[in-house]
Coordinates of C-alpha atoms in Angstrom, one line a residue:
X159 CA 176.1 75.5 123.1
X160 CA 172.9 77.4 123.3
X161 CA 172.8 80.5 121.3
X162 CA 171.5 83.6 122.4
X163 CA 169.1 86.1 120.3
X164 CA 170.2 89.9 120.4
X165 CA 166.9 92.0 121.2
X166 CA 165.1 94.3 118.5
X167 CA 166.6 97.2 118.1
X168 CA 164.5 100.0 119.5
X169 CA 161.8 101.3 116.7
X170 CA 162.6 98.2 114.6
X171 CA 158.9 96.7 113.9
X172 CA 158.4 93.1 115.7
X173 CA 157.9 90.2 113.5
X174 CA 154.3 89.1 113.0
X175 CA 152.9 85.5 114.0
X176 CA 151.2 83.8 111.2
X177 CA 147.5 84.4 111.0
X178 CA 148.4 87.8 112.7
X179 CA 145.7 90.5 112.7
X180 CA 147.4 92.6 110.1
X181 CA 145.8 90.2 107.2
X182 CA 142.3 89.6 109.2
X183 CA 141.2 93.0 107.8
X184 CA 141.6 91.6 104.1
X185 CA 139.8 88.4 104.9
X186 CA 136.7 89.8 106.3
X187 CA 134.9 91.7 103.6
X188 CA 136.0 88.7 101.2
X189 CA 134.0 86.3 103.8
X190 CA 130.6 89.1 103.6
X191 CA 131.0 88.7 99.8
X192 CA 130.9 85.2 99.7
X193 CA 127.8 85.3 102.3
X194 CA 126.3 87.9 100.5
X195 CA 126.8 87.4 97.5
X196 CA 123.2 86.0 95.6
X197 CA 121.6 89.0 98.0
X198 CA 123.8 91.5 96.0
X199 CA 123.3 90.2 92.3
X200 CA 119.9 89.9 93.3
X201 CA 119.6 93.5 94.2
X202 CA 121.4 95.0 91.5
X203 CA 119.6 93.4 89.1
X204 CA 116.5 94.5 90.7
X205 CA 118.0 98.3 90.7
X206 CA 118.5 97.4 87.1
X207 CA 114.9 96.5 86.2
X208 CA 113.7 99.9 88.2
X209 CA 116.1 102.3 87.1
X210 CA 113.7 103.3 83.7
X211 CA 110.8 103.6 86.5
X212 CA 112.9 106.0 88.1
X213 CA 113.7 107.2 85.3
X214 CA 110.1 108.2 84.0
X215 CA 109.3 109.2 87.3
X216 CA 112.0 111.6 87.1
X217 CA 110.7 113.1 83.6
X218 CA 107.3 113.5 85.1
X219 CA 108.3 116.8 86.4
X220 CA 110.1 117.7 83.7
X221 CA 109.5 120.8 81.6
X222 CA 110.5 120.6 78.5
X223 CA 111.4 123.1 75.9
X224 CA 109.8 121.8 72.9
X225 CA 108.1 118.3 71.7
X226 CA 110.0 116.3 73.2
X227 CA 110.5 115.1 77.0
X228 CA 114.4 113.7 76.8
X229 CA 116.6 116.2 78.3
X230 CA 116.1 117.9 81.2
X231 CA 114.9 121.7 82.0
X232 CA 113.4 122.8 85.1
X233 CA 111.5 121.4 87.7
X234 CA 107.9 121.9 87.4
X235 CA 104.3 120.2 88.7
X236 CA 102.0 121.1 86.1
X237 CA 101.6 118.0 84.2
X238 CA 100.6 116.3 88.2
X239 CA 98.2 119.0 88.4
X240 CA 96.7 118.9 84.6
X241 CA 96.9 114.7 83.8
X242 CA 94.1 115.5 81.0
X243 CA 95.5 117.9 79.6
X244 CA 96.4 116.2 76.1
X245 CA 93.9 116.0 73.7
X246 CA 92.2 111.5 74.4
X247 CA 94.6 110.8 77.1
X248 CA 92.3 110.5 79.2
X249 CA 89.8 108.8 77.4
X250 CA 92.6 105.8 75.7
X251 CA 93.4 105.6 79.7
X252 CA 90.0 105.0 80.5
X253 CA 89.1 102.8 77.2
X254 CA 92.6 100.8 78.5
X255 CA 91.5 100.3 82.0
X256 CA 88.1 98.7 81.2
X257 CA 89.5 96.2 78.6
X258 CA 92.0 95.5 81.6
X259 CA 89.5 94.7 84.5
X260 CA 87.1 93.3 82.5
X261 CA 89.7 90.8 81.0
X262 CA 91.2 90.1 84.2
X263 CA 87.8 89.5 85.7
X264 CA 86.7 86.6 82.9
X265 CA 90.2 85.3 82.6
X266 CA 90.5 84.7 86.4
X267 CA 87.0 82.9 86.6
X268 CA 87.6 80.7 83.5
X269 CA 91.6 80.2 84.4
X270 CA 90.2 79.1 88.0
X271 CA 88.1 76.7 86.5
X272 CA 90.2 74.8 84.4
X273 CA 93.6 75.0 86.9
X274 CA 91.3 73.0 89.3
X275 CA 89.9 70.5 86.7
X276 CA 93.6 70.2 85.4
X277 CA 95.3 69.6 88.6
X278 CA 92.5 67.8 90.5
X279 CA 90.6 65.5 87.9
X280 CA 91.4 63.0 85.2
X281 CA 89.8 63.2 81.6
X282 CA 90.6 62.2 78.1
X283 CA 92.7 65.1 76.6
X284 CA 94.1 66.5 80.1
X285 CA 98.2 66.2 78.4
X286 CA 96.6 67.6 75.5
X287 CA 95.1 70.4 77.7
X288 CA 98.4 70.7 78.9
X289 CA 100.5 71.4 76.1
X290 CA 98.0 73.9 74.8
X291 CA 97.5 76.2 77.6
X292 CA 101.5 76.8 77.6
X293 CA 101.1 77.8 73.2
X294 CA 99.7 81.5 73.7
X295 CA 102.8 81.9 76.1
X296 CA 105.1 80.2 73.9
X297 CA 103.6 81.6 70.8
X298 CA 104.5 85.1 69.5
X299 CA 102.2 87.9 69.4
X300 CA 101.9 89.1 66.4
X301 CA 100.9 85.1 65.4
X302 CA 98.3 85.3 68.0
X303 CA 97.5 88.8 66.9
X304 CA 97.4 87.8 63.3
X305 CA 95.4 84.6 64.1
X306 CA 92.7 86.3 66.2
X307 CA 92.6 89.3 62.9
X308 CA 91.8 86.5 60.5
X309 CA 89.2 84.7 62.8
X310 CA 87.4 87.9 63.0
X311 CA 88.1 88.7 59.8
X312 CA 86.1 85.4 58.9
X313 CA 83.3 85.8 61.2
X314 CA 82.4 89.2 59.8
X315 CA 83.0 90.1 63.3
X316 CA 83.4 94.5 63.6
X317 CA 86.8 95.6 65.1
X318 CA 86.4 97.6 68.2
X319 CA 85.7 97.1 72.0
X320 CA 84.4 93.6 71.8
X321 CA 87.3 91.9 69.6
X322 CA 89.8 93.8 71.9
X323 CA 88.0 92.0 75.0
X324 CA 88.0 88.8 73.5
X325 CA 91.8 88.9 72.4
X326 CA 93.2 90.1 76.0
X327 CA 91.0 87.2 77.8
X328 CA 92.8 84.7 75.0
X329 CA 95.9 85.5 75.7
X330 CA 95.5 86.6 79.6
X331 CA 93.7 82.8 80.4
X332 CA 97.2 81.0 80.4
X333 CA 99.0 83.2 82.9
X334 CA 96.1 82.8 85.0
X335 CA 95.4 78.5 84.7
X336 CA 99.7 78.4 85.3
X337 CA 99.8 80.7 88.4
X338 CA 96.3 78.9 90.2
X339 CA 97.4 75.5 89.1
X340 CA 100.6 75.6 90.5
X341 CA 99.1 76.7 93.9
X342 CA 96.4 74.0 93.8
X343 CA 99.1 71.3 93.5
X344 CA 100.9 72.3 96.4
X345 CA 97.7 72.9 98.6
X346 CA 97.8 69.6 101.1
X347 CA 94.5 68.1 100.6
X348 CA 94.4 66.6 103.7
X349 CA 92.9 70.1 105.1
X350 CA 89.8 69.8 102.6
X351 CA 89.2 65.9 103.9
X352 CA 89.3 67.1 107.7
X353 CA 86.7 70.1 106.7
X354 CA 84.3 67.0 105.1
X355 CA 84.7 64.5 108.4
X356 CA 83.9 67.5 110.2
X357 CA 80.2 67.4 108.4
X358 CA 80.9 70.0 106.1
X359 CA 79.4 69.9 102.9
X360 CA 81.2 70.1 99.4
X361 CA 80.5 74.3 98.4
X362 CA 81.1 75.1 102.3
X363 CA 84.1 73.1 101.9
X364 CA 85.4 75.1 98.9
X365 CA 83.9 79.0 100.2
X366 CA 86.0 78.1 103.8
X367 CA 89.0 76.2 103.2
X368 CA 89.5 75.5 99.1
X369 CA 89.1 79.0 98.0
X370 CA 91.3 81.0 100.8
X371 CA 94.0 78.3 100.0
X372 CA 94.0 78.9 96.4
X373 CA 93.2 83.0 96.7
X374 CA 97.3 83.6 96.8
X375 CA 97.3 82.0 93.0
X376 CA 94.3 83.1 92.1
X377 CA 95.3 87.1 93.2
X378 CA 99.0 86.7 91.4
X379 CA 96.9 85.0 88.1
X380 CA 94.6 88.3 87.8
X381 CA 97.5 90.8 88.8
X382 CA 99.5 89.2 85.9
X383 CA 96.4 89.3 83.7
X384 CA 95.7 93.3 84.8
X385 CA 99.2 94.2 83.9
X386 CA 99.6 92.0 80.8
X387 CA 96.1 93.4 79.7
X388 CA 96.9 97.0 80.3
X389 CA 100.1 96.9 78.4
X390 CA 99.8 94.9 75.2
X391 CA 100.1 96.7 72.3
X392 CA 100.4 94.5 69.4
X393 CA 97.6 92.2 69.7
X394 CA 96.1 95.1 70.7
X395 CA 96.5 97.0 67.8
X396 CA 95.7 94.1 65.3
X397 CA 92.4 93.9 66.6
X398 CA 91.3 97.1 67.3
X399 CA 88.8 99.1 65.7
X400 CA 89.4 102.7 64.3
X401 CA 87.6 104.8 67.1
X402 CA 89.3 102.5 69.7
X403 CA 93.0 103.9 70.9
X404 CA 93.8 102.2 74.0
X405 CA 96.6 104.2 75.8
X406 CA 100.2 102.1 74.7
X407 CA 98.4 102.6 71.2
X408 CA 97.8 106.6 72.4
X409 CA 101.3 106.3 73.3
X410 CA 102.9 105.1 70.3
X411 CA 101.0 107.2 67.8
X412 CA 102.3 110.4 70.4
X413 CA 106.0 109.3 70.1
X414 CA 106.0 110.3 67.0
X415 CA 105.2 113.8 67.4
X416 CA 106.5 114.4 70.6
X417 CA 105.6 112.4 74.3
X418 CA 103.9 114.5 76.0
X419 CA 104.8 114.9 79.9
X420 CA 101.6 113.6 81.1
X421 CA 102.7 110.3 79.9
X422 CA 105.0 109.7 82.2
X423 CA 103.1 111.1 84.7
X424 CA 100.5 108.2 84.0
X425 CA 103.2 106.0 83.9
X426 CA 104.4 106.5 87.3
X427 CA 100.5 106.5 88.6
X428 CA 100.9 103.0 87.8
X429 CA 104.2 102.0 88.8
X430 CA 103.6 103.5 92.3
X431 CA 100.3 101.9 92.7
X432 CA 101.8 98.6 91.9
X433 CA 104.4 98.9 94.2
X434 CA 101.9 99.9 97.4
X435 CA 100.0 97.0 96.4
X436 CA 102.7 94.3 96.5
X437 CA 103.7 96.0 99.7
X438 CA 100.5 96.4 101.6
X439 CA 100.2 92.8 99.8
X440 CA 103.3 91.5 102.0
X441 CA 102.4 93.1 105.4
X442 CA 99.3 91.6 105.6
X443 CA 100.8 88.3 104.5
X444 CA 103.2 89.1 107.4
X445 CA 100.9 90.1 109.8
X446 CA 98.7 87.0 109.1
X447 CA 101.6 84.9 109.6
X448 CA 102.6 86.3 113.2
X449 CA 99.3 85.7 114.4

């Protein structure tokens, strides 16, 4: 005999289907994570590598007590307003910036050269090539520091300006033949053959389609070289001459008495420049690309 169900008494709760809505909320934001999850790690890690910017930036209008610029005291904007005012700070900055552009500037050329005779010709030696442009990477500074000391050493060769120069563009050419290399390789050559059967000659050839192709590597290699450059301190200080303090050497010498707050001030020059570039680097990339 059929048997009959006895309704829900009134305020009982009904029983939920399977799949019902109560454990939809639940499932959701577990779904976002797994979609979106490498776009999280990605970003905290980035908010990782920043937070010390952030952190100088901070400090830079800081006014500290005494020496040192670690805790925090009250808000202030003199050290914008006075970035000379420690004794060579400006004049390391300015000894630190020329090494850097004119580094950049011969690394780039020469790295140029030899990414396109690397990836576009054969010679005896290329793997040879090869293997030794990856060694002042590879290679730890203070060997390359010490190794570029005793050459100089050798050749009678007076620490200062010039020996500074020389060591940056050693160590700054292999950033710069990896980054244009790897752009020439991927640069479809077919493009450069249509520019010849259109009657172009060889140099326009290179000015109008070569060069614009390979300026993205070519911008990255001297970027890297700039920053690289501008930083180093121990090759830096291996090779350097007494009258020649380049600012992380300024810096180094200053922690020990005391950083002063123009430092960071400096510091966060930089930092913001680099970002505005990479930016206003990207919208035009962008832009370019929408057109």
């Amino acid at each position: 005999m059929p048997t009959s169900t006895a309704p829900p008494a009134p305020g009982a709760a009904a029983p939920s289907p399977s799949g019902s809505a109560a454990s939809r909320p639940l499932g959701a934001p577990l779904r976002w994570l797994r979609r979106n999850a490498v776009v999280l790690a990605g970003c905290a890690a980035l908010a990782y590598l920043l937070l010390p910017n952030l952190v100088v930036l901070l400090f830079s209008f800081n006014k500290p007590a005494g020496r040192f610029n670690y805790a925090w005291q009250a808000f202030s904007t003199d050290a914008w307003t006075d970035p000379c005012g420690v004794a060579n700070l400006c004049g390391s900055l300015g000894l630190s910036l020329r090494i850097a552009v004119l580094a950049t500037l011969i690394a780039t050329a020469f790295g140029t050269f030899a990414a396109f005779a690397l990836a576009r010709y054969r010679f005896r030696g290329k793997s040879t090539a090869n293997a030794l442009i990856f060694l002042p990477m590879a290679m730890p500074e203070v060997v390359m520091a010490a190794s570029l000391g005793t050459l100089f050493l050798n050749m009678r060769i007076e620490f200062g300006f010039l020996t500074i120069l020389i060591a940056h563009v050693m160590f700054c050419l292999s950033f710069v033949v990896v980054a244009v290399k790897a752009r020439v390789m991927s640069m479809d050559p077919r493009l450069e053959e249509a520019a010849r059967d259109l009657y172009a000659g060889p140099l326009q050839t290179f000015w109008r389609v070569t060069l614009p192709l390979a300026a993205p590597g070519i911008a990255a290699g001297a970027m890297l070289s700039f920053a690289l450059s501008f930083d180093d301190f121990i090759i830096t200080q291996f090779n350097a001459g007494p009258s020649t303090v380049t600012f992380p050497m300024f810096v180094w010498g200053a922690a020990q008495r005391g950083v002063p707050v123009q430092v960071n001030v400096i510091g966060s020059a930089m930092f913001v420049l680099a970002v505005a570039l990479v930016l206003g680097g990207q919208i035009v990339a962008n832009r370019r690309k929408k057109s």
